[in-house]
Every structure is written in structure tokens, then in C-alpha cells.
PDB file of C-alpha atoms in Angstrom:
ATOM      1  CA  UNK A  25      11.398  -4.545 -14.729  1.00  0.00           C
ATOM      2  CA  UNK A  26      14.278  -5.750 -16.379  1.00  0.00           C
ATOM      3  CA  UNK A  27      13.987  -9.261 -14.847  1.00  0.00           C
ATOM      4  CA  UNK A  28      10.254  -9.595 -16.254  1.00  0.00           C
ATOM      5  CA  UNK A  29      11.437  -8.688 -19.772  1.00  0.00           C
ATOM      6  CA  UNK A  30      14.369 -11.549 -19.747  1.00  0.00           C
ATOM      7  CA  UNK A  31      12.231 -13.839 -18.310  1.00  0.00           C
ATOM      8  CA  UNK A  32       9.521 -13.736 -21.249  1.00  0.00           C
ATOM      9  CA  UNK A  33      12.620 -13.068 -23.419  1.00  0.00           C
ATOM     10  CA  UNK A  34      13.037 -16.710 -22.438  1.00  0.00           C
ATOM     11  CA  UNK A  35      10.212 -18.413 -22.824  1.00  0.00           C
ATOM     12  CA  UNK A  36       9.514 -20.328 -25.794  1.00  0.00           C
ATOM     13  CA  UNK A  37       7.004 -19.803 -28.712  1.00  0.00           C
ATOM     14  CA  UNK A  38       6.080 -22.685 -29.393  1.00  0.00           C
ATOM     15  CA  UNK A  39       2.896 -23.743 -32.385  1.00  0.00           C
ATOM     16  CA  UNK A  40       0.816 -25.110 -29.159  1.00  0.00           C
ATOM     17  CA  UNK A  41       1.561 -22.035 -27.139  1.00  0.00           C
ATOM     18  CA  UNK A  42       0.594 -19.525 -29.794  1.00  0.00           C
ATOM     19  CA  UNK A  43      -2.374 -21.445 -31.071  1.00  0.00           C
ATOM     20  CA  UNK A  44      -3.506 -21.841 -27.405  1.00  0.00           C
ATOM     21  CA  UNK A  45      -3.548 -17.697 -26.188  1.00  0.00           C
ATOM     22  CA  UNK A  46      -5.813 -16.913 -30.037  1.00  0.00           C
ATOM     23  CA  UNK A  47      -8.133 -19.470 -28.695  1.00  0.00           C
ATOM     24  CA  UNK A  48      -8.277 -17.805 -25.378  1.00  0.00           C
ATOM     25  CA  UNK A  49      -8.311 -14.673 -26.825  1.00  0.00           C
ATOM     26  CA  UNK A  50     -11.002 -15.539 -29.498  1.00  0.00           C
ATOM     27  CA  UNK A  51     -13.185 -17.339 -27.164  1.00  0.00           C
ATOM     28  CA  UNK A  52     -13.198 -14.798 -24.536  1.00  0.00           C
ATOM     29  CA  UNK A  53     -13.907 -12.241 -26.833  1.00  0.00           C
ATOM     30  CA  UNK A  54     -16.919 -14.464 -28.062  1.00  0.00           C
ATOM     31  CA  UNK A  55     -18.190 -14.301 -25.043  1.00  0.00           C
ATOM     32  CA  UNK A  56     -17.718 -11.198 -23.893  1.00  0.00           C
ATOM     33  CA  UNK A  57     -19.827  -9.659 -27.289  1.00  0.00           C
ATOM     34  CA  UNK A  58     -22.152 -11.778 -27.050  1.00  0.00           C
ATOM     35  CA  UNK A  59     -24.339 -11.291 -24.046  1.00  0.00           C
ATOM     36  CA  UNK A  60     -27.808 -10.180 -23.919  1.00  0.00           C
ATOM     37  CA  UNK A  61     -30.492  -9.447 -21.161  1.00  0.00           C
ATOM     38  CA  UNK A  62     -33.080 -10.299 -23.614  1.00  0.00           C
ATOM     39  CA  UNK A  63     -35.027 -13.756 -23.010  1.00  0.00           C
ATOM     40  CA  UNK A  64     -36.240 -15.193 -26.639  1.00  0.00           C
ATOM     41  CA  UNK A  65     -39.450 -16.526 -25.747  1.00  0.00           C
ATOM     42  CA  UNK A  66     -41.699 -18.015 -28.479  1.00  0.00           C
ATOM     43  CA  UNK A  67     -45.512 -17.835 -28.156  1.00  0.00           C
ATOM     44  CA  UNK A  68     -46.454 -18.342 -31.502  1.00  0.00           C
ATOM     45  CA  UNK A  69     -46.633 -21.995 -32.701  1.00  0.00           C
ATOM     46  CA  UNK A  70     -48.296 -23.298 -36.086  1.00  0.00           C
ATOM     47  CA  UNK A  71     -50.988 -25.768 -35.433  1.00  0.00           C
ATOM     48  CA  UNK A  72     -52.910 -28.119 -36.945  1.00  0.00           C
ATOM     49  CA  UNK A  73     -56.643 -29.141 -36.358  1.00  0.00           C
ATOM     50  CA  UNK A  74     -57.676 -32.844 -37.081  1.00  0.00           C
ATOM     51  CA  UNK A  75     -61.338 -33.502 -37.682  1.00  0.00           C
ATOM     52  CA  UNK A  76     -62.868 -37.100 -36.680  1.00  0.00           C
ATOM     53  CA  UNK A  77     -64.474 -38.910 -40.072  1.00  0.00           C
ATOM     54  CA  UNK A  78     -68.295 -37.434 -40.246  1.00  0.00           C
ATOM     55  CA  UNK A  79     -71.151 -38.425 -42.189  1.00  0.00           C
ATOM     56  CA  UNK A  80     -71.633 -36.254 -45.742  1.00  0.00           C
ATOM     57  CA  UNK A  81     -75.931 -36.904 -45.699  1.00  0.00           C
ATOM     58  CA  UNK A  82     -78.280 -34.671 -43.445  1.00  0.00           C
ATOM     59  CA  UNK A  83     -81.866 -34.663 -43.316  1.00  0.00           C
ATOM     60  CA  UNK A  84     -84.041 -31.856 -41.919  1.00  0.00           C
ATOM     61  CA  UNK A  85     -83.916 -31.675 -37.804  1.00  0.00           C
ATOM     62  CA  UNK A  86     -81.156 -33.961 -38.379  1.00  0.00           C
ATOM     63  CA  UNK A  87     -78.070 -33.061 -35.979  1.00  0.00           C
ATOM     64  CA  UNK A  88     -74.429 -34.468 -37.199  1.00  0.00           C
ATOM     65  CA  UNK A  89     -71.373 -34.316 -34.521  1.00  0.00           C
ATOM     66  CA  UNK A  90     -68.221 -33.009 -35.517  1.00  0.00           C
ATOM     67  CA  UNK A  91     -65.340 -33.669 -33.189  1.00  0.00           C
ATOM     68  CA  UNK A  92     -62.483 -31.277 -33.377  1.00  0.00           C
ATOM     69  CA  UNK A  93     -58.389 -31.566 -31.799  1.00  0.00           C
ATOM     70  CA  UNK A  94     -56.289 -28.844 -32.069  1.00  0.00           C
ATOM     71  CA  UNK A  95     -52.364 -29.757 -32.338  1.00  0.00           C
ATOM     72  CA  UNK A  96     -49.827 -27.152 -32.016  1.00  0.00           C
ATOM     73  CA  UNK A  97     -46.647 -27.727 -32.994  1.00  0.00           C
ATOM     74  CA  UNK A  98     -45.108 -26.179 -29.219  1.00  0.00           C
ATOM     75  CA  UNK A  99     -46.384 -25.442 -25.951  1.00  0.00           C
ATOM     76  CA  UNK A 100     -47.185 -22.066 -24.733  1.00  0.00           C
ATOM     77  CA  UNK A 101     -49.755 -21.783 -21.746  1.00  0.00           C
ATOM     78  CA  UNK A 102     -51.475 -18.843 -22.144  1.00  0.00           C
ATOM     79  CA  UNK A 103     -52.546 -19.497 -26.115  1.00  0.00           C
ATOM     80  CA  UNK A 104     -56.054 -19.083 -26.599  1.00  0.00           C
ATOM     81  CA  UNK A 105     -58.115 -19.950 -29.534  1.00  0.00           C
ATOM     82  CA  UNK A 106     -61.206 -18.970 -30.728  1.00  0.00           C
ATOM     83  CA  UNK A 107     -63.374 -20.017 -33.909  1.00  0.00           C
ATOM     84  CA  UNK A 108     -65.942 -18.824 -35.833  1.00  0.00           C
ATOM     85  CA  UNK A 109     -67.843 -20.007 -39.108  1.00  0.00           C
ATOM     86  CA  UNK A 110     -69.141 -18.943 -42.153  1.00  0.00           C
ATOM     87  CA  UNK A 111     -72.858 -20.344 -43.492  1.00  0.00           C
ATOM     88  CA  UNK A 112     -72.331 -20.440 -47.248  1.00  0.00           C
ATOM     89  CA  UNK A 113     -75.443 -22.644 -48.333  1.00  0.00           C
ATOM     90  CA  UNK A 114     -78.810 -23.897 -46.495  1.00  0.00           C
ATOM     91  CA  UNK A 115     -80.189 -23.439 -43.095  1.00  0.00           C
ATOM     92  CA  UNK A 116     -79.217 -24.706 -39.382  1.00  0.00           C
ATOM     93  CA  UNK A 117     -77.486 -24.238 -36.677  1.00  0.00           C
ATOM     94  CA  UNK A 118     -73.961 -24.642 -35.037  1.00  0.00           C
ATOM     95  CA  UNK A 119     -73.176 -25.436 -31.566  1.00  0.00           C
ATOM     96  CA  UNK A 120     -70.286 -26.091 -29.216  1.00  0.00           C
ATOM     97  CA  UNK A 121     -71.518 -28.570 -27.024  1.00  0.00           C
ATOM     98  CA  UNK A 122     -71.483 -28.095 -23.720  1.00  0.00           C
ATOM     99  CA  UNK A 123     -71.546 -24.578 -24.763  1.00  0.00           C
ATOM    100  CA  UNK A 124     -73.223 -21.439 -26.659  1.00  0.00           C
ATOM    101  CA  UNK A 125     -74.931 -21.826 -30.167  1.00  0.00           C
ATOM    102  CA  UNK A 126     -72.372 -20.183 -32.611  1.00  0.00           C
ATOM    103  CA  UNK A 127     -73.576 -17.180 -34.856  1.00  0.00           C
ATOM    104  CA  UNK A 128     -72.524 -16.012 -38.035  1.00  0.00           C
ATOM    105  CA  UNK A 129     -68.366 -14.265 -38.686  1.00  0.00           C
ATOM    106  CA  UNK A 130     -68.422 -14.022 -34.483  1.00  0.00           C
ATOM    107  CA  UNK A 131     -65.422 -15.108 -32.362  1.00  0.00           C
ATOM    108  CA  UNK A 132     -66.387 -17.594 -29.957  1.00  0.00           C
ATOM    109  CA  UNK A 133     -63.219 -18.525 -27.378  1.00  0.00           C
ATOM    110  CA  UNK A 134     -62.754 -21.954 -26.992  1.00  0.00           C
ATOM    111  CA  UNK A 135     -61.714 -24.017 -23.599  1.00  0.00           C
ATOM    112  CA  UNK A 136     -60.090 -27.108 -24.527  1.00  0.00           C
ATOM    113  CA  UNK A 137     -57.993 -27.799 -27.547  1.00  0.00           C
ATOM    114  CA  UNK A 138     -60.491 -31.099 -27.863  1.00  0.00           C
ATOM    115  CA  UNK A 139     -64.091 -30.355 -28.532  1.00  0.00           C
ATOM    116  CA  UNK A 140     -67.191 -31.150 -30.303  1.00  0.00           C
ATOM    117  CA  UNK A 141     -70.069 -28.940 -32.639  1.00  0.00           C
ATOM    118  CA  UNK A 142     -73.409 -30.605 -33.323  1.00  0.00           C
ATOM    119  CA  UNK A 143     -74.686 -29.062 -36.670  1.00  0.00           C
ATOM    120  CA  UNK A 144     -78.600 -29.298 -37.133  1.00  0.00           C
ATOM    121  CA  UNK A 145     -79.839 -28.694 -40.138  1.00  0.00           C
ATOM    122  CA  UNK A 146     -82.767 -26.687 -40.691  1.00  0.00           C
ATOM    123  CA  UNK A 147     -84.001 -27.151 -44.343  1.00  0.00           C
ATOM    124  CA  UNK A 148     -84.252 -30.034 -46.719  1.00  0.00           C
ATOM    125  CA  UNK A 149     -81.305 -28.305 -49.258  1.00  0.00           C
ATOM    126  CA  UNK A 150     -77.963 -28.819 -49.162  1.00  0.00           C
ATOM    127  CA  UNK A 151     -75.449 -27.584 -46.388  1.00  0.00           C
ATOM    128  CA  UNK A 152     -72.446 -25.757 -46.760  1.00  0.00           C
ATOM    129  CA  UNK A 153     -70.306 -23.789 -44.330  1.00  0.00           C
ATOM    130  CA  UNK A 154     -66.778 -23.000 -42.998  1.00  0.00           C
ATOM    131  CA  UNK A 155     -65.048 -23.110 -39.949  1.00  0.00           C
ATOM    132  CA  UNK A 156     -62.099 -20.649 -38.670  1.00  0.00           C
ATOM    133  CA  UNK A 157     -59.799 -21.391 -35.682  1.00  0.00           C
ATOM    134  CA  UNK A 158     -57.469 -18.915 -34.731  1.00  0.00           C
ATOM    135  CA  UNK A 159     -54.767 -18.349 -32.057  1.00  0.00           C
ATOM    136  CA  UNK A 160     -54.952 -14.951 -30.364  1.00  0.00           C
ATOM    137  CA  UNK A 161     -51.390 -14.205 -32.091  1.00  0.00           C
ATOM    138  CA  UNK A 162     -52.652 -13.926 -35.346  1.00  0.00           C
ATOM    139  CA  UNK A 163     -50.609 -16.329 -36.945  1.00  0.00           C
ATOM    140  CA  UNK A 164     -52.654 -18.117 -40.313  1.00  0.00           C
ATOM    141  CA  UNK A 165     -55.841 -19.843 -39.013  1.00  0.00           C
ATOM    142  CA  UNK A 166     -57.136 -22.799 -39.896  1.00  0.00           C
ATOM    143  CA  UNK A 167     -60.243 -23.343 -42.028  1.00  0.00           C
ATOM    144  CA  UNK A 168     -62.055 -26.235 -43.752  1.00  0.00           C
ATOM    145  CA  UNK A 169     -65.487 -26.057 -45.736  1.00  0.00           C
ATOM    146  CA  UNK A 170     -68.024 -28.788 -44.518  1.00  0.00           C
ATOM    147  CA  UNK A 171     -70.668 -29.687 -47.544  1.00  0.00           C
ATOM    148  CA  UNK A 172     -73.333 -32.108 -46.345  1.00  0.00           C
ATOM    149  CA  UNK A 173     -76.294 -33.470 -49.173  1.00  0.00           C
ATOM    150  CA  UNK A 174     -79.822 -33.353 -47.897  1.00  0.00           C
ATOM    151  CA  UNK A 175     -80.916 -37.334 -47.926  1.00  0.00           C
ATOM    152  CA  UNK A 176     -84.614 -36.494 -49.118  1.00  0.00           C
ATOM    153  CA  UNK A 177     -82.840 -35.097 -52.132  1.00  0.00           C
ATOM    154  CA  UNK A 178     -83.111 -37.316 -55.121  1.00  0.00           C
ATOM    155  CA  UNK A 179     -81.913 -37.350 -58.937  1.00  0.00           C
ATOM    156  CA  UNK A 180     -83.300 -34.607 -61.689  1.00  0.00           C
ATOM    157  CA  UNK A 181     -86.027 -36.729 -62.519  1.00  0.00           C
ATOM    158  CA  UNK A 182     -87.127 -37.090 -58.845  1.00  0.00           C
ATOM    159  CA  UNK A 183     -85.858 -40.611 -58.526  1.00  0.00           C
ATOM    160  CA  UNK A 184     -82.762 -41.647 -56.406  1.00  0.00           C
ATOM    161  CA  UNK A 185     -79.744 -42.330 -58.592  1.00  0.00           C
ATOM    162  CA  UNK A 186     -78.318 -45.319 -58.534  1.00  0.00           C
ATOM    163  CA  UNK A 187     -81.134 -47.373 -57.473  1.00  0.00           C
ATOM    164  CA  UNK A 188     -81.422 -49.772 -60.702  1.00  0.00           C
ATOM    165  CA  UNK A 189     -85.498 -50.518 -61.224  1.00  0.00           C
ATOM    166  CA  UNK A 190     -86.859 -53.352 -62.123  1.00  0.00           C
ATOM    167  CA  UNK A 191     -86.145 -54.612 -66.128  1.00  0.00           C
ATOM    168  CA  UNK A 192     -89.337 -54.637 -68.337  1.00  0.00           C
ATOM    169  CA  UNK A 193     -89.515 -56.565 -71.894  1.00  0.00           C
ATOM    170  CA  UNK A 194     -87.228 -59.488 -73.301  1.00  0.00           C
ATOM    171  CA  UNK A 195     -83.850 -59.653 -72.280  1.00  0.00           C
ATOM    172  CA  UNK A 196     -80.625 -59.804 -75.323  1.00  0.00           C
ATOM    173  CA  UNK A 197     -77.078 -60.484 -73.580  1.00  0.00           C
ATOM    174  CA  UNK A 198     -74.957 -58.136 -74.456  1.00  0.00           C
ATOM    175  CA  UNK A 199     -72.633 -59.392 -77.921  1.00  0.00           C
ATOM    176  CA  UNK A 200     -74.858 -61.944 -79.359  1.00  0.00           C
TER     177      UNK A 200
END
């Protein structure tokens, strides 16, 4: 025992040598405290939905396409989404196409992050409604109001605006 002792006894301390076992220490240490069995898997991603450019004039009978892609900002395979809308003003229907007619506040699950709703109207007013699309984590949906003008709509006085008639009488340029 006495042999050990005189032999570290001997050894040197040097700055590299003492540096070098408190960054063995420290990182074993590290490592030691910070282990966990627990997997951090994320599920919930925020997503966008971009709309394709539509048409803002509708006509009764009328049907108006509205193509829809949903872009999350991660990738988790089992997310499912589901949307639902909100009639506000007017009359007419929504549909997924290729799929069921949509009804009023209910959930409807979509299949593909890409897909299309034809909107017919049924009256001669003015359209309004909202559509929902949610992930089935409840993180914030998504929602944008769609306003479309009836075309056989005209001005106040029953005339089309901006639809200049003909000019009766004598014409006076304007400053002379």
C-alpha cells in the first residue's frame, strides 16, 4: 500500500492533467444524469391551408369549385383532419367531391390533404359561409369566410353599377 501512495506521491499535477480528470468527471456525470426512457415524439404540427384563386360572382344553380391543400409544418402519419362549415348568409349547398354533401357545424373527416368542394348556390342573394379544418389534436384550426355576390343582383336603383348609359342633350367639356 505504501508503494501505491509514493507512486502517486510522484506523479505530477500538471494544468493539462487537472483540467483533463474535471472534464472526465463533468462529462461523465453529464451523462450519467441525464438519461431517460422517455421517447419525445411530436404529433402536433401547425398547418396551413392554401386556397386556389375562385371566382367572387354566383348565380342561382350556379356551382363554383374551391380547391383546398393542407400544409403542415411536420410529418406525422396518423394526423387526421376533418372540416366543417358554417352557412352565415343565402342558400346552397357544400360538397366534397368525390364525396358526401357537407351539413351544417358537422365534422366531416377528410382523406387527402388535397381536395376540392363545389358550392351551389341555391337562391339569387348573396352567399356567405365559413370553413373549419381541424387536426384531431386540437391544436387552432383553420378558418376562412367565403362571400360570393349573386350576378342577377344589380345597383339600388335596379340598374348595374358601373355600366355608363348612353349621354342625352349637348355636350360642355369640362373647364371651358
Amino acid at each position: 500500500m505504501n508503494t501505491i501512495l509514493n507512486k502517486i506521491g510522484e506523479i505530477r499535477l500538471t494544468p493539462a492533467r487537472f483540467f483533463g480528470f474535471w472534464a472526465i468527471l463533468f462529462t461523465l456525470i453529464l451523462t450519467l444524469s441525464s438519461c431517460s426512457d422517455d421517447l419525445d415524439v411530436q404529433q402536433s404540427y401547425p398547418f396551413t391551408v392554401d386556397v386556389m384563386p375562385y371566382g367572387d360572382k354566383i348565380t342561382k344553380g350556379q356551382t363554383v369549385e374551391l380547391r383546398f391543400e393542407i400544409k403542415p409544418e411536420g410529418n406525422y402519419a396518423n394526423t387526421l383532419y376533418t372540416i366543417r362549415y358554417f352557412q352565415y348568409d343565402g342558400e346552397g349547398t357544400l360538397k366534397l367531391v368525390d364525396g358526401p354533401v357537407l351539413v351544417n357545424n358537422d365534422r366531416v373527416l377528410l382523406e387527402s390533404k388535397a381536395f376540392r368542394l363545389n358550392y351551389t348556390a341555391q337562391s339569387s342573394e348573396a352567399v356567405k359561409f365559413g370553413i373549419w379544418i381541424e387536426d384531431n389534436f386540437g391544436s387552432t384550426p383553420w378558418q376562412q369566410t367565403f362571400e360570393f355576390n349573386s350576378k342577377d343582383n344589380g345597383g339600388e336603383d335596379g340598374k348595374n353599377p358601373g355600366i355608363i348609359g348612353p349621354v342625352v342633350g349637348p355636350i360642355k367639356p369640362i373647364g371651358l
